[in-house]
CSV table of C-alpha atoms and ligand atoms in Angstrom, one decimal:
chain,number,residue,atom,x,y,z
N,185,UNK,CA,10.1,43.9,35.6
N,186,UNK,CA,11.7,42.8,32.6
N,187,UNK,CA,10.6,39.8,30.0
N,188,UNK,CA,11.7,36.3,32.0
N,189,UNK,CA,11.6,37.5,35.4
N,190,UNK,CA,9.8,36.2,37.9
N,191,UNK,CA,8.3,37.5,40.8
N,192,UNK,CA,6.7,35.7,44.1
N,193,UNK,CA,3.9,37.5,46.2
N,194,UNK,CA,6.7,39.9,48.5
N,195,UNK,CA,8.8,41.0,45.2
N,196,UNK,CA,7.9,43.6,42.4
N,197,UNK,CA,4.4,43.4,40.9
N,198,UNK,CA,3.8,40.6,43.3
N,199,UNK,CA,3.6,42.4,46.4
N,200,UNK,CA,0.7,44.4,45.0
N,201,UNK,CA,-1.4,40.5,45.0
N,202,UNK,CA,-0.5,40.4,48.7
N,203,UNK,CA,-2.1,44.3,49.2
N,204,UNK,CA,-5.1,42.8,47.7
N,205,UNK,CA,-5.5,40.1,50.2
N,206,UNK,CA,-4.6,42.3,53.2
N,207,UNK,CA,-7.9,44.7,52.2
N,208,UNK,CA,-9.7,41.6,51.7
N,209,UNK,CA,-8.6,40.6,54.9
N,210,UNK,CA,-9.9,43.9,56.4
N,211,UNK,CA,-12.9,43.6,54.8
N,212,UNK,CA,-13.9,40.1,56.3
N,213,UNK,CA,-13.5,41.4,59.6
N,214,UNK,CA,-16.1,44.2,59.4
N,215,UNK,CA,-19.7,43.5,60.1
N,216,UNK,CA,-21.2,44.7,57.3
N,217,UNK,CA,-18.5,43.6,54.8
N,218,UNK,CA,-19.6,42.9,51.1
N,219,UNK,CA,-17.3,39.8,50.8
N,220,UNK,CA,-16.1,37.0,53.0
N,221,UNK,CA,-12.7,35.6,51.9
N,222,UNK,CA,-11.5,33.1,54.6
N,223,UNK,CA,-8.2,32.7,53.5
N,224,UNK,CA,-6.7,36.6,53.0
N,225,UNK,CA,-5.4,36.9,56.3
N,226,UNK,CA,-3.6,33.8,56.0
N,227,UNK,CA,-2.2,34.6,53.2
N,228,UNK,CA,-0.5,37.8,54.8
N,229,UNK,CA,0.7,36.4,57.7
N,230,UNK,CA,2.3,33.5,56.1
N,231,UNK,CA,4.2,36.1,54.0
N,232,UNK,CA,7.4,38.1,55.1
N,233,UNK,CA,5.9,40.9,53.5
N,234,UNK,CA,8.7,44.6,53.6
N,235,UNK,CA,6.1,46.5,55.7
N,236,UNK,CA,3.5,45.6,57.9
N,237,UNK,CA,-0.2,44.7,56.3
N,238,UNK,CA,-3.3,45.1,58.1
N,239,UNK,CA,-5.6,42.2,58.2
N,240,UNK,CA,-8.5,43.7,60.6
N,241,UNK,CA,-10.6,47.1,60.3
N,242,UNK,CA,-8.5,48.3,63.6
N,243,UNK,CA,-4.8,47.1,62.3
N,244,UNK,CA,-6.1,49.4,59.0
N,245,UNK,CA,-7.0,52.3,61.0
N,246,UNK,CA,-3.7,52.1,63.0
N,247,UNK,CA,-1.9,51.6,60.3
N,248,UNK,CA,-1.4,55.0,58.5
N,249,UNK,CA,-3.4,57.6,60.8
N,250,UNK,CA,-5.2,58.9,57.8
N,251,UNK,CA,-7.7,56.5,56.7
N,252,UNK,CA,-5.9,55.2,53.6
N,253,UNK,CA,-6.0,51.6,54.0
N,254,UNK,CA,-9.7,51.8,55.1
N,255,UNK,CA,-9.9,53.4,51.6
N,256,UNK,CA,-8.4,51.1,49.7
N,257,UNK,CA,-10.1,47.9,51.7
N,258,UNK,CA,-13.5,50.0,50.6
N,259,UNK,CA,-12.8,49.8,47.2
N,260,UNK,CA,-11.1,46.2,47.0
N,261,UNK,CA,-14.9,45.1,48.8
N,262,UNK,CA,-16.6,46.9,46.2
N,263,UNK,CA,-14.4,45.1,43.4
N,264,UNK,CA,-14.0,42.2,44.1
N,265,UNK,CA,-18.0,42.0,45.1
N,266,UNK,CA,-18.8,43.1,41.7
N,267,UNK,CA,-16.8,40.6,40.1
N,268,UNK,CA,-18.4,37.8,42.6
N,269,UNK,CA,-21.3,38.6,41.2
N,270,UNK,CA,-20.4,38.6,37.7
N,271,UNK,CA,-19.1,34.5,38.0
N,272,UNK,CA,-22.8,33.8,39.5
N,273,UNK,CA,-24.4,35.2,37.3
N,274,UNK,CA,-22.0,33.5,34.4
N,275,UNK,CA,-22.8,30.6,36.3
N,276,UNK,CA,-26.5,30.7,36.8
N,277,UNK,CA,-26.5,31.4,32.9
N,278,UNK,CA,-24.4,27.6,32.1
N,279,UNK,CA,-21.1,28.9,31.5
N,280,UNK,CA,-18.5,26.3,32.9
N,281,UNK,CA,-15.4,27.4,32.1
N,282,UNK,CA,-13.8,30.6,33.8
N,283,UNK,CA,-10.4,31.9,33.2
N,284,UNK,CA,-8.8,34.6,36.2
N,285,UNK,CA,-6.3,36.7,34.5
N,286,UNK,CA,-3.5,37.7,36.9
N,287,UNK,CA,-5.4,36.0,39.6
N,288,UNK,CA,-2.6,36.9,42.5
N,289,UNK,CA,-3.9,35.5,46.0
N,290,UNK,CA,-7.5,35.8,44.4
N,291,UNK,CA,-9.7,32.7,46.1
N,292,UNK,CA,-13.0,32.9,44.3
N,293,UNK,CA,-11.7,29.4,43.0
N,294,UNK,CA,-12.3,28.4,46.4
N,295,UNK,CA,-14.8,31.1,47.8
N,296,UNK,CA,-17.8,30.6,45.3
N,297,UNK,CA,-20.5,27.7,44.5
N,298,UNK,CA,-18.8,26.7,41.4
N,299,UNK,CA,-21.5,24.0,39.5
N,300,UNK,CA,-19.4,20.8,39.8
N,301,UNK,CA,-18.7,20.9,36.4
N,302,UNK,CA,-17.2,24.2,35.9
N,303,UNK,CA,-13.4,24.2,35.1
N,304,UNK,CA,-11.6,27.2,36.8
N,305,UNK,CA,-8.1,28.3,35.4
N,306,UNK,CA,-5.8,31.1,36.8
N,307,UNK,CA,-3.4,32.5,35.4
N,308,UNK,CA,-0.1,34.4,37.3
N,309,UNK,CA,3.2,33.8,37.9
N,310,UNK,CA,4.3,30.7,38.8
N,311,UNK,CA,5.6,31.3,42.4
N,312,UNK,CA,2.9,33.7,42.7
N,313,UNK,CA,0.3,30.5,42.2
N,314,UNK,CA,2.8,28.3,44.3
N,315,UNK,CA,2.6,30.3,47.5
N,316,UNK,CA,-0.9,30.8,47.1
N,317,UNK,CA,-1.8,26.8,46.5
N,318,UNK,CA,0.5,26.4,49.8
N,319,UNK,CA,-1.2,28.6,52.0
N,320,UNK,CA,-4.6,27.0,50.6
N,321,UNK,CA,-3.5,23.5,51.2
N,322,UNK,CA,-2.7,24.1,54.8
N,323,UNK,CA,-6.3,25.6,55.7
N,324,UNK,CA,-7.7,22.8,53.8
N,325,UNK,CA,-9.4,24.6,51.6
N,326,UNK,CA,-11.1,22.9,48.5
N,327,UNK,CA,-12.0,23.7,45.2
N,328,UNK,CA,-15.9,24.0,44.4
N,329,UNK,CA,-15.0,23.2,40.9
N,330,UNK,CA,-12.0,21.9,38.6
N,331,UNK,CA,-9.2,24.3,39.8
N,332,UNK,CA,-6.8,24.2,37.1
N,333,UNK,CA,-3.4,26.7,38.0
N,334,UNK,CA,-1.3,27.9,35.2
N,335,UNK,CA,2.0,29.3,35.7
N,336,UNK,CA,3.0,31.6,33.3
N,337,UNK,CA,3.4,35.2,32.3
N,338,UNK,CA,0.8,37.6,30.7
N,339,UNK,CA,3.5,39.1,28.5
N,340,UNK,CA,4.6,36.2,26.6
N,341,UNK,CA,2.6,33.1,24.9
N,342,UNK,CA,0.1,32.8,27.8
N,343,UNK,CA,-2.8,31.1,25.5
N,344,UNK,CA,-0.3,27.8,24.9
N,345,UNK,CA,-0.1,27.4,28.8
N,346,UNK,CA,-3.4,27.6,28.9
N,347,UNK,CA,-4.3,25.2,26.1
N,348,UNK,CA,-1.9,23.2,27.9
N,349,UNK,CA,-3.6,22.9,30.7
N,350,UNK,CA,-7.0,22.1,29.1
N,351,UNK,CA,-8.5,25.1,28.1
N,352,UNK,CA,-11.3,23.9,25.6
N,353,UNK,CA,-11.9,27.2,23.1
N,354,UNK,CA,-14.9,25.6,21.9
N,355,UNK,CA,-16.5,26.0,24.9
N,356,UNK,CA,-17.9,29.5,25.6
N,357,UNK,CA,-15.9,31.1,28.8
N,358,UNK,CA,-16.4,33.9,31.4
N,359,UNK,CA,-13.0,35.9,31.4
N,360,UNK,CA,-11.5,38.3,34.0
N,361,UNK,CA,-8.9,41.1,33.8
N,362,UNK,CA,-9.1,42.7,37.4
N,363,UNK,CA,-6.3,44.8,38.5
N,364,UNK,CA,-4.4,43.5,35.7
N,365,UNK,CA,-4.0,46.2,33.2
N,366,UNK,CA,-1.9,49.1,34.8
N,367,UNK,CA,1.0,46.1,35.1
N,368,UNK,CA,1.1,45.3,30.9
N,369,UNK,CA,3.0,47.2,28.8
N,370,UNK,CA,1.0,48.5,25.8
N,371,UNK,CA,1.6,45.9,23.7
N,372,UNK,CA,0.9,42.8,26.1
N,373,UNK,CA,-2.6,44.4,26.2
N,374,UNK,CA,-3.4,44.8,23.1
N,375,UNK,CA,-2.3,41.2,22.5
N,376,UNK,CA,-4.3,40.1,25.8
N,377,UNK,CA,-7.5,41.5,24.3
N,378,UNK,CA,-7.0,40.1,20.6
N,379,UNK,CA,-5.8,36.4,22.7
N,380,UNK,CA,-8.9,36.4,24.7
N,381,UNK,CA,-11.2,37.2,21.1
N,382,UNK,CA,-9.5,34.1,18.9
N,383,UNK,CA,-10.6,31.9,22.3
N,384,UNK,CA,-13.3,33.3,22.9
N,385,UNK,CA,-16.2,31.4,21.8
N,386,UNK,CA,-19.6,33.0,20.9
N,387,UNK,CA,-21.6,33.0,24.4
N,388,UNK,CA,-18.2,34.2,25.9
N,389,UNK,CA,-17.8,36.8,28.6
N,390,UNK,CA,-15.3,39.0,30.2
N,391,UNK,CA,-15.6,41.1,32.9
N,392,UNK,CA,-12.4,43.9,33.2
N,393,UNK,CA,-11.3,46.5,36.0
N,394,UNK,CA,-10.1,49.7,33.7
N,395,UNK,CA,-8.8,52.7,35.3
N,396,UNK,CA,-9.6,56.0,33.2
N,397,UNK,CA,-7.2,58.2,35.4
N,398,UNK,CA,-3.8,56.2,36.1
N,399,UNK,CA,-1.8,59.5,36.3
N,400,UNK,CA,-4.2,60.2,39.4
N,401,UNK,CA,-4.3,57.2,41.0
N,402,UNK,CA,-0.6,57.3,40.8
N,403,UNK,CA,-0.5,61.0,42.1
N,404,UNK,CA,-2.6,59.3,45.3
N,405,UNK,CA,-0.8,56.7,46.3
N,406,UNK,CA,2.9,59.0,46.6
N,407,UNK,CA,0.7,61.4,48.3
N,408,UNK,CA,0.1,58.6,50.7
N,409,UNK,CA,3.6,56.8,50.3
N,410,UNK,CA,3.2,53.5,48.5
N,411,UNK,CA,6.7,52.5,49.4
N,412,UNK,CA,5.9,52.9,53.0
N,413,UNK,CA,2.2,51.6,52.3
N,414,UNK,CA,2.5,48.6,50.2
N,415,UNK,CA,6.5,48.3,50.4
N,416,UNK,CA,6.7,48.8,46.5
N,417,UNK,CA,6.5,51.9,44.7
N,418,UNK,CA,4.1,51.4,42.3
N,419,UNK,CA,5.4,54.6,40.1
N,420,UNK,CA,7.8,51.6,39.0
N,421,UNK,CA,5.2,48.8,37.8
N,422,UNK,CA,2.9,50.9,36.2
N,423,UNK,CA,2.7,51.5,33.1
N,424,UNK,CA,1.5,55.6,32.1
N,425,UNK,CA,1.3,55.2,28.4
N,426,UNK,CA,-2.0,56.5,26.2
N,427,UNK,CA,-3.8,53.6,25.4
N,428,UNK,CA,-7.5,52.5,23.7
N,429,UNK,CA,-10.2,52.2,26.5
N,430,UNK,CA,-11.1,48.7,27.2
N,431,UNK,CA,-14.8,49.3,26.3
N,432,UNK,CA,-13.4,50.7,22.9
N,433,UNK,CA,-11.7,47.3,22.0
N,434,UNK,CA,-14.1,45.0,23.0
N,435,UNK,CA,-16.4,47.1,20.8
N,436,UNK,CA,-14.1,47.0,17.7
N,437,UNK,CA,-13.9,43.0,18.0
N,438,UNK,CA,-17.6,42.7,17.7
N,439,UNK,CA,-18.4,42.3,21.8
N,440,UNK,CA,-21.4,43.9,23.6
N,441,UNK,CA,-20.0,46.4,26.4
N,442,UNK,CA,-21.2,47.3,29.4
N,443,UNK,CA,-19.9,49.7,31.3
N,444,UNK,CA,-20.2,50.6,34.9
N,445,UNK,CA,-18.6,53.7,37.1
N,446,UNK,CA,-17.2,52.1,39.8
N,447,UNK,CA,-19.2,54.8,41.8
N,448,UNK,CA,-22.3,53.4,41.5
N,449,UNK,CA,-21.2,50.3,42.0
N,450,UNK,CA,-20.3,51.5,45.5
N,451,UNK,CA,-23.0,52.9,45.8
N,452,UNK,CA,-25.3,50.3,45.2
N,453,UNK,CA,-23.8,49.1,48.2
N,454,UNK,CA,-23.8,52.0,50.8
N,455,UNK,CA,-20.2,51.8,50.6
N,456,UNK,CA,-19.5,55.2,48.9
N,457,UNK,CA,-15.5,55.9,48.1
N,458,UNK,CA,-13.5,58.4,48.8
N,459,UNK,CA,-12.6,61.8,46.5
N,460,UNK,CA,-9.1,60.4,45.8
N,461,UNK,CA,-10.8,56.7,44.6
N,462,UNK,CA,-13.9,58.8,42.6
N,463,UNK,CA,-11.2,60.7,41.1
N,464,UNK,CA,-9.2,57.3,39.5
N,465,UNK,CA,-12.3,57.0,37.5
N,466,UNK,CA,-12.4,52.9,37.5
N,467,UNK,CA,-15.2,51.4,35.8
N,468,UNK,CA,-15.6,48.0,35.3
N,469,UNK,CA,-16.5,47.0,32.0
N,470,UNK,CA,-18.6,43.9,31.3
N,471,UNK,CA,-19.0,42.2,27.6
N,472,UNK,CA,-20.3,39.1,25.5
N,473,UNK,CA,-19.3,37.9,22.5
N,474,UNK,CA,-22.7,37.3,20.7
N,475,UNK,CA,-23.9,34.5,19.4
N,476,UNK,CA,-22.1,33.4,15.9
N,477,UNK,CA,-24.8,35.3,13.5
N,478,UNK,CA,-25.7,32.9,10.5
N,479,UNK,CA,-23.3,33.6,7.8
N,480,UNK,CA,-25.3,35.2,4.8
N,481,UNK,CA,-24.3,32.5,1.9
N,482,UNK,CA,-26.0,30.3,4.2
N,483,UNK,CA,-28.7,32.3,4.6
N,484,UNK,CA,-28.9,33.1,0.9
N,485,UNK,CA,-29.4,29.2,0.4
N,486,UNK,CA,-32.5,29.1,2.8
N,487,UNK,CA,-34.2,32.1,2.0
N,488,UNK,CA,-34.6,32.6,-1.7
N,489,UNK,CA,-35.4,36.3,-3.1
N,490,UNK,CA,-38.2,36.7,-4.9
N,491,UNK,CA,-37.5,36.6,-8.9
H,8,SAM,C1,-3.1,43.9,41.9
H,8,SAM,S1,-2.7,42.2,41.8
H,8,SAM,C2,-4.4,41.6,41.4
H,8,SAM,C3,-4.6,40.2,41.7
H,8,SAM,C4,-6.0,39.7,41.6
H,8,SAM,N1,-6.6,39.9,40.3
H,8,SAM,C5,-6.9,40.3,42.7
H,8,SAM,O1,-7.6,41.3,42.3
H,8,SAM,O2,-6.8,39.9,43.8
H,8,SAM,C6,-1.9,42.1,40.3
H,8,SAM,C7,-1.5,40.7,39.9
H,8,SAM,O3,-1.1,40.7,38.5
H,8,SAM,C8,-0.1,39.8,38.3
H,8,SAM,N2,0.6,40.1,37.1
H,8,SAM,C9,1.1,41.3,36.7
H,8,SAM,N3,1.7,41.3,35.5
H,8,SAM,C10,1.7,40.0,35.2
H,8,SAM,C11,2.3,39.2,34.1
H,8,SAM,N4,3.0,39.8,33.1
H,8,SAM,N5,2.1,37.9,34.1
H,8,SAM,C12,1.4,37.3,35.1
H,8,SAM,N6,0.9,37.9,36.1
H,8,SAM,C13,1.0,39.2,36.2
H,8,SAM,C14,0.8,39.9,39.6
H,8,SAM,O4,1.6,38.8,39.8
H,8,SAM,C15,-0.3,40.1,40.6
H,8,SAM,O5,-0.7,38.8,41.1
């Protein structure tokens, strides 16, 4: 899609939010499932989606004959779980501001025990964020904390909208970037990182979903016919280029990285994936910004060397 256009959740990169909620949906319904979102199936049926989406473990079965929804709900449950668990755990440690990059029909704004306090932004297209707030309002659902929406698009001056909106850079943030990078052209990531660094203050967090083998995951879904799949082709929205790892940039900025094979993650679990998942090598990468260290002419005033 080209600078200034806009998508909702059943046009271009859109539709790919709306595939996201239909796994989540097909998650929810299985009795073991590793998340409970309430609202995914509404979402789906309350959108005239170009193919059918399956919202329950059978509809995903029937839906393709060879297992590749059930694959794709498997890892979505894994994902989003670990990312779940990331925002308690930024919660637990008094971090009351979270930003969702991209956040599509996400609804941990919603779905998790936010501290009263904690201001939640999302960021995604406008109509994207519309729809979604719709479907929302008519199940009644209600933020746990200060949900705070902001329209806008990841390509162009993002950090205004979000100032805008409230966003207090003094105050240290937990970030996320999940299923957001394939979608930016080179350029918009590189600026994304170096946008979430200047507001990033020290105590910060991100939390990011990088994919080491695009060309595979891309050679996957035509194998298994995205267009008839998803409705989309995703050969057109994403973006093949070389780029730096995640993990590499974070580290150049100054950030402490973690990083974590989605596999294990899975694993962790019992929920192993499949060969063609293993083989898109997604890791999801976890840093902080440290604590500001004391700048050494200040130090130098303190501690005096010995003469
Ligand atoms: C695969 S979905 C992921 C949504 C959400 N993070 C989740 O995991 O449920 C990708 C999302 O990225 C959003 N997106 C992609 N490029 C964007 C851009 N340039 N500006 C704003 N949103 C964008 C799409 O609108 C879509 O909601």
């Amino acid at each position: 899609m080209s600078k200034g256009q806009q998508w909702d959740v059943v046009s271009g990169v859109g539709i790919t939010a709306l595939a996201v909620a239909a796994a989540r949906a097909v998650e929810t319904g299985r009795p073991d499932a590793l998340i409970e979102d309430p609202y995914a199936r509404g979402f789906v049926g309350a959108a005239r989606a170009p193919v059918k989406l399956p919202t329950t473990p059978a509809e995903a079965e029937a839906a393709d004959g060879r297992g590749y929804w059930a694959q794709v709900s498997t890892y979505i449950a894994v994902r989003t779980r670990a990312f779940d668990d990331y925002f308690r755990q930024a919660a637990e440690a008094g971090v009351t501001q979270a930003v969702l990059l991209a956040s599509g029909l996400d609804t941990r704004a919603f779905r998790l025990p936010w501290p009263e306090r904690t201001v939640v932004y999302e960021i995604d297209q406008p109509l994207v964020l519309d729809f979604k707030l719709t479907v929302l309002r008519e199940h009644g659902a209600t933020a746990g904390g200060v949900h705070r929406p902001v329209g806008a698009d990841l390509r162009e001056d993002w950090p205004a909208a979000l100032e805008a909106a409230g966003f207090d850079r003094a105050r240290p943030t937990a970030w996320l970037a999940e299923g957001l990078l394939p979608y930016l052209p080179s350029e918009a990531e590189e600026s994304l990182f170096h946008e979430i660094h200047r507001l990033s203050a020290p105590g910060s967090r991100l939390a990011v979903e990088a994919i080491g083998n695009i060309p595979g995951a891309l050679a996957d879904t035509a194998a298994n016919g995205s267009v008839r799949t998803l409705g989309v082709d995703l050969a057109d929205l994403i973006h093949t280029g070389q780029r730096p790892a995640p993990a590499d940039r974070l580290t150049n900025l100054g950030w402490n990285v973690r990083t974590v094979p989605a596999t294990e993650t899975a694993a962790e679990h019992g929920r192993p994936l499949s060969p063609a998942f293993v083989e898109r090598d997604a890791r999801y990468v976890f840093a902080d910004r440290p604590p500001r260290a004391i700048a050494s002419s200040a130090m130098s005033s303190v501690i005096r060397p010995p003469v």
